[in-house]
Amino acid sequence: MEFRQELIQIVEKSGAHPAWGIKHCFRVYHLAKELSSHLMLDDEVLFAAAMLHDTGKYPIYAIKNVDHALRSKGVAANLLQQMMFSPDKLPLILDAVENHMYYSEPGRCDEAVYLRESDILDNLGNIGLMRLFSCVGQDELIQTPEQALERARLFADALPDKVSTKSGKRLAIKRREETLRFLAGIKRQTAEFAWI
């Protein structure tokens, strides 16, 4: 079986919540390619990192009280070694996986930078809102719609500043505006959030 199909099956069988599952991985992968279109990234590295970057939060691999980015790095290392993946590319993938979170500094390779940018951007705008609200009652940090709205506000305020590339910054501005328009509409339609 081709390595891409193997990675897709790993994510599909992982018990991942749809907000972090295979469609999120594909969005991150394709957005990273779009944002980096002016560069020649290693597509195998980018694809593998995009497919495996959240494995540490999937039920089959998660360990309580372990940062999911670090856990994902360990899971990715094990899976890719079992698949006999190129040892030259493995450090690049692991760098991207470990440093994909907004609270991390960008990784050292371009694939890591653009994976992180795309993951951050998938938390903003219409898609970010859809992901947040799909997690209500499914995530310890988002038990109510009010918590999802608060998280959307926090993301709109904080995440655009975490993006570092020109193409990423342009998209972050657009997606932040989408989020803020949504929040303003909800505020108007719910007597300033009283009727959520």
C-alpha positions as MATLAB code, in Angstrom:
seq = 'MEFRQELIQIVEKSGAHPAWGIKHCFRVYHLAKELSSHLMLDDEVLFAAAMLHDTGKYPIYAIKNVDHALRSKGVAANLLQQMMFSPDKLPLILDAVENHMYYSEPGRCDEAVYLRESDILDNLGNIGLMRLFSCVGQDELIQTPEQALERARLFADALPDKVSTKSGKRLAIKRREETLRFLAGIKRQTAEFAWI';
ca = [
       0.000    0.000    0.000;
       1.250    3.480   -0.856;
       2.370    5.510    2.173;
      -0.233    8.256    1.659;
      -3.076    5.762    1.731;
      -1.586    4.137    4.831;
      -1.450    7.478    6.636;
      -5.030    8.284    5.644;
      -6.181    4.932    7.040;
      -4.295    5.546   10.286;
      -6.172    8.817   10.817;
      -9.515    7.365    9.720;
      -9.207    4.456   12.185;
      -7.960    6.565   15.101;
     -11.279    7.572   16.620;
     -10.526   11.227   15.911;
     -13.263   13.796   16.458;
     -14.223   15.213   13.050;
     -12.871   18.632   14.084;
      -9.358   17.130   14.167;
      -9.772   14.178   11.869;
      -8.951   13.462    8.258;
     -10.759   16.476    6.772;
      -8.848   18.817    9.081;
      -5.615   17.100    8.019;
      -6.457   17.527    4.344;
      -7.407   21.200    4.836;
      -4.109   21.839    6.631;
      -2.144   20.033    3.902;
      -3.814   21.835    0.997;
      -3.702   25.228    2.679;
       0.006   24.784    3.427;
       0.577   23.999   -0.255;
      -1.432   27.070   -1.278;
       0.359   29.419    1.133;
       3.780   28.099    0.095;
       3.129   27.939   -3.655;
       6.103   30.244   -4.270;
       8.426   27.637   -2.676;
       9.398   24.064   -3.486;
       8.408   22.160   -0.366;
       8.962   18.425   -0.027;
       5.450   17.124   -0.623;
       6.071   13.804    1.137;
       7.264   15.627    4.257;
       4.335   18.041    4.183;
       1.753   15.310    3.592;
       3.077   13.035    6.338;
       3.302   15.912    8.821;
      -0.211   17.113    7.958;
      -1.686   13.637    8.392;
       0.098   12.928   11.687;
       0.276   16.309   13.430;
      -2.734   15.698   15.711;
      -2.413   11.948   16.314;
      -1.464   12.583   19.937;
      -4.986   13.829   20.695;
      -6.794   10.943   18.981;
      -8.373    8.471   21.427;
      -6.297    5.536   20.209;
      -2.993    7.384   20.897;
      -3.743   10.097   23.484;
      -2.158   10.001   26.930;
      -3.781   12.084   29.642;
      -1.762   15.139   30.755;
       0.722   14.798   27.866;
       0.891   17.680   25.389;
      -0.644   16.367   22.195;
       2.072   17.885   19.972;
       4.788   15.975   21.833;
       2.697   12.820   21.870;
       2.018   13.252   18.136;
       5.755   13.497   17.507;
       6.341   10.185   19.286;
       3.446    8.469   17.528;
       4.609    9.821   14.147;
       8.166    8.620   14.748;
       6.968    5.111   15.578;
       4.502    4.870   12.715;
       6.891    6.234   10.084;
       9.731    3.981   11.208;
       7.403    0.976   10.994;
       6.496    2.107    7.464;
      10.227    2.272    6.609;
       9.825    5.949    5.744;
      12.922    7.767    4.484;
      15.237    8.378    7.476;
      16.442   11.583    5.793;
      12.940   13.059    5.855;
      11.915   11.826    9.290;
      13.544   14.708   11.257;
      11.745   17.265    9.060;
       8.372   15.613    9.651;
       8.966   15.344   13.389;
      10.034   19.007   13.553;
       6.792   20.011   11.813;
       4.619   17.803   14.031;
       6.240   18.917   17.283;
       6.025   22.625   16.444;
       2.591   22.836   14.820;
       0.798   24.501   17.730;
       0.228   28.256   17.941;
       2.025   28.371   21.304;
       5.179   26.868   19.775;
       7.827   28.681   17.834;
       7.758   27.727   14.151;
       9.889   24.730   13.260;
      13.177   25.023   11.417;
      12.149   23.791    7.965;
       9.710   25.477    5.567;
       7.359   22.494    5.770;
       7.117   23.024    9.538;
       6.477   26.752    9.152;
       3.656   26.283    6.649;
       2.094   23.352    8.505;
       1.914   25.505   11.638;
       0.482   28.483    9.717;
      -2.197   26.312    8.129;
      -3.137   24.657   11.410;
      -3.500   28.067   13.049;
      -5.598   29.362   10.154;
      -7.903   26.333   10.343;
      -8.950   27.688   13.758;
     -10.098   31.024   12.326;
     -12.950   32.168   10.115;
     -15.959   30.129    9.110;
     -14.119   26.817    9.257;
     -12.698   27.608   12.685;
     -16.161   28.480   13.959;
     -17.612   25.282   12.572;
     -14.861   23.286   14.283;
     -15.398   25.047   17.620;
     -19.151   24.514   17.657;
     -18.777   20.879   16.619;
     -16.770   20.388   19.822;
     -19.444   21.665   22.225;
     -19.901   18.982   24.852;
     -17.114   16.900   23.305;
     -14.090   18.850   24.574;
     -13.255   19.639   28.198;
     -12.617   23.304   27.294;
     -15.821   23.720   25.278;
     -18.793   22.329   27.176;
     -21.291   25.076   26.230;
     -22.009   27.357   23.260;
     -20.927   30.282   25.440;
     -17.512   28.674   25.892;
     -17.266   28.156   22.135;
     -18.040   31.849   21.587;
     -15.419   32.862   24.148;
     -12.861   30.617   22.475;
     -13.729   32.143   19.085;
     -13.124   35.627   20.561;
      -9.808   34.509   22.042;
      -8.719   32.941   18.749;
      -9.706   36.054   16.770;
      -7.668   38.228   19.131;
      -4.592   36.040   19.554;
      -4.057   33.742   16.581;
      -3.488   36.246   13.747;
      -0.383   37.484   15.586;
       0.993   33.930   15.653;
       1.123   33.759   11.843;
       4.460   34.826   10.377;
       4.408   34.533    6.583;
       3.036   37.191    4.232;
       0.515   34.852    2.644;
      -0.556   33.558    6.054;
      -0.967   37.061    7.488;
      -3.217   38.098    4.582;
      -5.472   35.109    5.135;
      -5.427   35.538    8.923;
      -6.828   39.064    8.521;
      -9.672   37.792    6.315;
     -10.508   34.895    8.602;
     -10.372   37.102   11.698;
     -12.881   39.446   10.043;
     -15.171   36.461    9.294;
     -15.023   35.453   12.959;
     -15.696   38.982   14.200;
     -18.675   39.396   11.817;
     -20.143   36.161   13.149;
     -19.629   37.202   16.775;
     -21.190   40.633   16.135;
     -24.217   38.990   14.518;
     -24.685   36.544   17.391;
     -24.372   39.409   19.865;
     -27.114   41.375   18.055;
     -29.418   38.369   17.749;
     -29.112   37.215   21.369;
     -29.450   40.459   23.359;
     -25.698   40.687   23.811;
     -25.276   36.933   24.371;
     -28.011   36.751   27.058;
     -30.157   34.334   25.030;
     -27.614   31.797   23.825;
];
